[in-house]
Each structure stands twice: as structure tokens, then as C-alpha cells.
Amino acid sequence: MIRHTVAFRLKHAPGSATERDFLQAACELAKIQGVQKFECLRQTSAKNPFTFGLSMEFADADAYAFYSDHPDHTAFVQQRWIPEVTEFIELDYVPHAP
Amino acid sequence: MIRHTVAFRLKHAPGSATERDFLQAACELAKIQGVQKFECLRQTSAKNPFTFGLSMEFADADAYAFYSDHPDHTAFVQQRWIPEVTEFIELDYVPHAP
């Protein structure tokens, strides 16, 4: 299992229609084959600058690569993410038993 | 539901006994009352400097506060986290339906 997460901040005003439209478009990524446990999240800690998050899981690296390279994902990045996101951090996790 | 996550980097050598000891001590935090779905994770993206992660969930803000203020947590922060963690970011999430 690979959990792909991203925390981000939008240029849109909080609570605005443009903010909601971006998040609804992001939720469409859940439809790409191999995406599991897709979550749209609000980031609530004051210890970082981000206000939203996305989290999804993939069975393995191949499923993650299929998503990353999928035209619906690359189009979203070009048409929505780059123009509308001001800052972000990607964090990917796999289980670890110390 | 509040998901409390932290991504971090240790001063210990990768794969070392000191690294493992820190992570095993961190896993003890799962025993604090109110902690749900505790996960020890390895951070695998090259797009950030962090190498491990912890994730846990709380039913509500009161349960989160109980954990934060719990002497086992505050002792871990003072005795292990501050001396052994070189950099970290905390991210807290709640579900959001746009």
C-alpha cells in the first residue's frame, strides 16, 4: 500500500465558489483506475500554511504510476493545480514496522 | 474525526538501532487513551526532506487535547522528539465535502 497525500493552499478566498469548484474538480481524480480511499480534507493545524489536503491509496507502485501518468491527472495538474494552488507539499507513505 | 499526522527526519543513521529505538518509543504513543488508527509510516516521496511519519485519529478535539496534554506524550516530546528529530511538519486533517 502506498498512501499519496498532498497538503495545499489555494489562491481563492476561503469559502468562495472558485474554491469549491477547484475542490470538486480535485474529487474527480478519485475516478481514475487504481485510486483507493480517496479523501478530500481540510487542514486545521496552525503550525503550517496549508488549508486543504487530498489523500489516496494505491495497491503498489504500478497503480501509483498509472494514476500519475493518467491524462485526467496530468490535465488537472496543468489546467487547475498549477494556476490555482499557491503552495503545497506532497508526502507519500508506506507502512513501517520498526 | 481529526487525523493528526507528522512527517519527520531523524538525526540517526538510516537503518540504525537508534533509529529503530526511536520509532518503537513513538509507537508507544498509540497506547494513550483516545488514540485511534495509529500508524508508523515511512515517507517515500523525494519531493520533501522527511523519511518517516506518524498518523493517528481522534474522535474529537477533546480527545486530541487529552493526548497532547498527556504526560506520556509530553515526556516523549521532551526526552525523545526534541533531541532526536532534526526537522518535521505537523498536518491535521478533518473530512471536507466540497
mmCIF file of C-alpha atoms in Angstrom:
data_model
loop_
_atom_site.group_PDB
_atom_site.id
_atom_site.type_symbol
_atom_site.label_atom_id
_atom_site.label_comp_id
_atom_site.label_asym_id
_atom_site.label_seq_id
_atom_site.Cartn_x
_atom_site.Cartn_y
_atom_site.Cartn_z
ATOM 1 C CA MET A 1 0.000 0.000 0.000
ATOM 2 C CA ILE A 2 1.208 3.479 -0.899
ATOM 3 C CA ARG A 3 -0.640 6.464 0.547
ATOM 4 C CA HIS A 4 -0.193 9.562 -1.588
ATOM 5 C CA THR A 5 -1.050 12.810 0.198
ATOM 6 C CA VAL A 6 -0.779 16.470 -0.629
ATOM 7 C CA ALA A 7 -1.453 19.472 1.569
ATOM 8 C CA PHE A 8 -2.038 22.749 -0.244
ATOM 9 C CA ARG A 9 -3.236 26.320 -0.173
ATOM 10 C CA LEU A 10 -5.395 27.914 -2.863
ATOM 11 C CA LYS A 11 -5.309 31.446 -4.200
ATOM 12 C CA HIS A 12 -9.104 31.563 -3.848
ATOM 13 C CA ALA A 13 -10.900 33.284 -0.982
ATOM 14 C CA PRO A 14 -11.922 30.870 1.800
ATOM 15 C CA GLY A 15 -15.482 29.704 1.290
ATOM 16 C CA SER A 16 -15.636 31.096 -2.258
ATOM 17 C CA ALA A 17 -17.322 29.442 -5.237
ATOM 18 C CA THR A 18 -13.945 29.214 -7.002
ATOM 19 C CA GLU A 19 -12.511 27.351 -4.009
ATOM 20 C CA ARG A 20 -15.404 24.910 -4.037
ATOM 21 C CA ASP A 21 -15.130 24.434 -7.793
ATOM 22 C CA PHE A 22 -11.444 23.556 -7.501
ATOM 23 C CA LEU A 23 -12.088 21.016 -4.746
ATOM 24 C CA GLN A 24 -14.942 19.428 -6.667
ATOM 25 C CA ALA A 25 -12.671 19.090 -9.700
ATOM 26 C CA ALA A 26 -9.985 17.524 -7.496
ATOM 27 C CA CYS A 27 -12.511 14.962 -6.255
ATOM 28 C CA GLU A 28 -12.931 13.764 -9.849
ATOM 29 C CA LEU A 29 -9.408 12.312 -9.561
ATOM 30 C CA ALA A 30 -10.953 9.606 -7.385
ATOM 31 C CA LYS A 31 -12.426 8.103 -10.547
ATOM 32 C CA ILE A 32 -9.044 7.210 -12.041
ATOM 33 C CA GLN A 33 -8.443 3.468 -12.084
ATOM 34 C CA GLY A 34 -6.500 2.207 -9.080
ATOM 35 C CA VAL A 35 -7.302 5.119 -6.758
ATOM 36 C CA GLN A 36 -8.479 3.802 -3.376
ATOM 37 C CA LYS A 37 -9.697 5.540 -0.202
ATOM 38 C CA PHE A 38 -9.742 8.990 -1.827
ATOM 39 C CA GLU A 39 -10.306 11.730 0.734
ATOM 40 C CA CYS A 40 -10.840 15.458 0.451
ATOM 41 C CA LEU A 41 -9.659 17.035 3.697
ATOM 42 C CA ARG A 42 -9.430 20.361 5.448
ATOM 43 C CA GLN A 43 -6.064 21.044 7.098
ATOM 44 C CA THR A 44 -6.634 22.514 10.551
ATOM 45 C CA SER A 45 -3.240 22.844 12.245
ATOM 46 C CA ALA A 46 -1.927 26.393 12.646
ATOM 47 C CA LYS A 47 1.627 25.019 12.531
ATOM 48 C CA ASN A 48 1.766 25.005 8.715
ATOM 49 C CA PRO A 49 0.438 27.266 5.934
ATOM 50 C CA PHE A 50 -1.845 24.735 4.220
ATOM 51 C CA THR A 51 -5.653 24.763 4.310
ATOM 52 C CA PHE A 52 -6.697 21.630 2.398
ATOM 53 C CA GLY A 53 -5.459 18.141 1.729
ATOM 54 C CA LEU A 54 -6.027 15.163 -0.520
ATOM 55 C CA SER A 55 -5.233 11.596 0.420
ATOM 56 C CA MET A 56 -5.492 8.444 -1.662
ATOM 57 C CA GLU A 57 -4.062 4.956 -1.617
ATOM 58 C CA PHE A 58 -2.637 2.683 -4.301
ATOM 59 C CA ALA A 59 -2.054 -1.042 -4.165
ATOM 60 C CA ASP A 60 1.506 -0.696 -5.496
ATOM 61 C CA ALA A 61 3.949 1.475 -7.431
ATOM 62 C CA ASP A 62 2.457 0.448 -10.775
ATOM 63 C CA ALA A 63 -1.003 1.650 -9.747
ATOM 64 C CA TYR A 64 0.532 4.915 -8.479
ATOM 65 C CA ALA A 65 2.376 5.403 -11.780
ATOM 66 C CA PHE A 66 -0.802 4.684 -13.750
ATOM 67 C CA TYR A 67 -2.505 7.497 -11.812
ATOM 68 C CA SER A 68 0.395 9.924 -12.116
ATOM 69 C CA ASP A 69 0.629 9.439 -15.867
ATOM 70 C CA HIS A 70 -3.125 9.320 -16.491
ATOM 71 C CA PRO A 71 -4.283 12.100 -18.857
ATOM 72 C CA ASP A 72 -7.071 13.124 -16.452
ATOM 73 C CA HIS A 73 -4.439 13.678 -13.749
ATOM 74 C CA THR A 74 -1.906 15.472 -15.935
ATOM 75 C CA ALA A 75 -4.673 17.698 -17.361
ATOM 76 C CA PHE A 76 -5.836 18.554 -13.824
ATOM 77 C CA VAL A 77 -2.288 19.496 -12.843
ATOM 78 C CA GLN A 78 -1.831 21.749 -15.863
ATOM 79 C CA GLN A 79 -5.294 23.311 -16.005
ATOM 80 C CA ARG A 80 -6.213 23.615 -12.328
ATOM 81 C CA TRP A 81 -3.380 22.796 -9.904
ATOM 82 C CA ILE A 82 -0.615 24.995 -11.323
ATOM 83 C CA PRO A 83 -2.839 28.062 -11.898
ATOM 84 C CA GLU A 84 -4.820 27.846 -8.644
ATOM 85 C CA VAL A 85 -2.517 26.396 -5.954
ATOM 86 C CA THR A 86 -0.112 28.819 -4.279
ATOM 87 C CA GLU A 87 1.907 26.357 -2.179
ATOM 88 C CA PHE A 88 1.847 22.672 -1.420
ATOM 89 C CA ILE A 89 3.746 19.702 -0.034
ATOM 90 C CA GLU A 90 3.491 16.112 -1.221
ATOM 91 C CA LEU A 91 4.018 13.302 1.281
ATOM 92 C CA ASP A 92 3.876 9.625 0.353
ATOM 93 C CA TYR A 93 3.718 6.907 2.962
ATOM 94 C CA VAL A 94 4.099 3.171 3.236
ATOM 95 C CA PRO A 95 3.543 1.161 6.432
ATOM 96 C CA HIS A 96 6.633 0.707 8.583
ATOM 97 C CA ALA A 97 7.038 -1.749 11.465
ATOM 98 C CA PRO A 98 10.106 -0.725 13.496
ATOM 99 C CA MET B 1 -12.750 12.760 13.255
ATOM 100 C CA ILE B 2 -9.425 14.567 13.459
ATOM 101 C CA ARG B 3 -6.412 12.944 11.825
ATOM 102 C CA HIS B 4 -3.172 14.140 13.380
ATOM 103 C CA THR B 5 -0.094 13.490 11.235
ATOM 104 C CA VAL B 6 3.557 14.376 11.448
ATOM 105 C CA ALA B 7 6.313 13.796 8.910
ATOM 106 C CA PHE B 8 9.845 13.954 10.268
ATOM 107 C CA ARG B 9 13.522 13.262 9.805
ATOM 108 C CA LEU B 10 15.781 11.786 12.475
ATOM 109 C CA LYS B 11 19.405 12.563 13.233
ATOM 110 C CA HIS B 12 20.082 8.817 13.365
ATOM 111 C CA ALA B 13 21.667 6.851 10.532
ATOM 112 C CA PRO B 14 19.101 5.080 8.313
ATOM 113 C CA GLY B 15 18.576 1.519 9.480
ATOM 114 C CA SER B 16 20.439 2.106 12.756
ATOM 115 C CA ALA B 17 19.492 0.704 16.143
ATOM 116 C CA THR B 18 18.956 4.239 17.455
ATOM 117 C CA GLU B 19 16.512 4.926 14.625
ATOM 118 C CA ARG B 20 14.583 1.759 15.420
ATOM 119 C CA ASP B 21 14.586 2.543 19.132
ATOM 120 C CA PHE B 22 13.095 5.982 18.493
ATOM 121 C CA LEU B 23 10.350 4.578 16.274
ATOM 122 C CA GLN B 24 9.491 1.861 18.787
ATOM 123 C CA ALA B 25 9.217 4.504 21.505
ATOM 124 C CA ALA B 26 6.968 6.572 19.227
ATOM 125 C CA CYS B 27 4.695 3.563 18.749
ATOM 126 C CA GLU B 28 4.064 3.538 22.495
ATOM 127 C CA LEU B 29 2.047 6.729 21.980
ATOM 128 C CA ALA B 30 -0.646 4.520 20.469
ATOM 129 C CA LYS B 31 -1.480 3.358 23.993
ATOM 130 C CA ILE B 32 -2.672 6.763 25.149
ATOM 131 C CA GLN B 33 -6.426 6.848 25.693
ATOM 132 C CA GLY B 34 -8.364 8.125 22.690
ATOM 133 C CA VAL B 35 -5.698 7.381 20.071
ATOM 134 C CA GLN B 36 -7.252 5.532 17.113
ATOM 135 C CA LYS B 37 -5.781 4.090 13.897
ATOM 136 C CA PHE B 38 -2.187 4.766 14.966
ATOM 137 C CA GLU B 39 0.250 4.199 12.101
ATOM 138 C CA CYS B 40 4.027 4.236 11.882
ATOM 139 C CA LEU B 41 4.958 5.108 8.298
ATOM 140 C CA ARG B 42 7.934 5.517 6.041
ATOM 141 C CA GLN B 43 7.857 8.649 3.878
ATOM 142 C CA THR B 44 8.934 7.754 0.334
ATOM 143 C CA SER B 45 8.490 10.872 -1.822
ATOM 144 C CA ALA B 46 11.702 12.598 -2.957
ATOM 145 C CA LYS B 47 9.794 15.893 -3.085
ATOM 146 C CA ASN B 48 10.262 16.598 0.631
ATOM 147 C CA PRO B 49 13.059 16.047 3.192
ATOM 148 C CA PHE B 50 11.172 13.717 5.563
ATOM 149 C CA THR B 51 11.793 9.998 5.976
ATOM 150 C CA PHE B 52 9.149 8.835 8.469
ATOM 151 C CA GLY B 53 5.620 9.663 9.500
ATOM 152 C CA LEU B 54 3.101 9.045 12.236
ATOM 153 C CA SER B 55 -0.648 9.179 11.764
ATOM 154 C CA MET B 56 -3.416 8.815 14.317
ATOM 155 C CA GLU B 57 -7.053 9.743 14.623
ATOM 156 C CA PHE B 58 -9.140 11.223 17.416
ATOM 157 C CA ALA B 59 -12.903 11.256 17.794
ATOM 158 C CA ASP B 60 -12.949 14.978 18.550
ATOM 159 C CA ALA B 61 -10.950 17.970 19.783
ATOM 160 C CA ASP B 62 -11.273 16.904 23.414
ATOM 161 C CA ALA B 63 -9.683 13.518 22.686
ATOM 162 C CA TYR B 64 -6.899 15.276 20.743
ATOM 163 C CA ALA B 65 -6.288 17.647 23.645
ATOM 164 C CA PHE B 66 -6.233 14.752 26.112
ATOM 165 C CA TYR B 67 -3.463 13.164 24.011
ATOM 166 C CA SER B 68 -1.492 16.378 23.541
ATOM 167 C CA ASP B 69 -1.518 17.125 27.260
ATOM 168 C CA HIS B 70 -0.960 13.535 28.400
ATOM 169 C CA PRO B 71 2.258 13.156 30.431
ATOM 170 C CA ASP B 72 3.378 10.195 28.297
ATOM 171 C CA HIS B 73 3.152 12.433 25.206
ATOM 172 C CA THR B 74 4.787 15.489 26.727
ATOM 173 C CA ALA B 75 7.586 13.311 28.151
ATOM 174 C CA PHE B 76 8.151 11.752 24.716
ATOM 175 C CA VAL B 77 8.376 15.198 23.136
ATOM 176 C CA GLN B 78 10.913 16.426 25.690
ATOM 177 C CA GLN B 79 13.011 13.272 26.055
ATOM 178 C CA ARG B 80 12.969 11.832 22.522
ATOM 179 C CA TRP B 81 11.389 14.125 19.897
ATOM 180 C CA ILE B 82 13.294 17.353 20.577
ATOM 181 C CA PRO B 83 16.726 15.695 20.963
ATOM 182 C CA GLU B 84 16.400 13.219 18.070
ATOM 183 C CA VAL B 85 14.252 14.872 15.352
ATOM 184 C CA THR B 86 16.024 17.286 13.024
ATOM 185 C CA GLU B 87 13.017 18.608 11.081
ATOM 186 C CA PHE B 88 9.297 17.925 10.918
ATOM 187 C CA ILE B 89 5.926 19.165 9.771
ATOM 188 C CA GLU B 90 2.610 18.590 11.516
ATOM 189 C CA LEU B 91 -0.551 18.341 9.436
ATOM 190 C CA ASP B 92 -4.015 17.824 10.925
ATOM 191 C CA TYR B 93 -6.997 16.900 8.811
ATOM 192 C CA VAL B 94 -10.745 16.725 9.076
ATOM 193 C CA PRO B 95 -13.031 15.412 6.334
ATOM 194 C CA HIS B 96 -14.265 18.047 3.880
ATOM 195 C CA ALA B 97 -17.117 17.657 1.385
ATOM 196 C CA PRO B 98 -16.868 20.487 -1.162
#
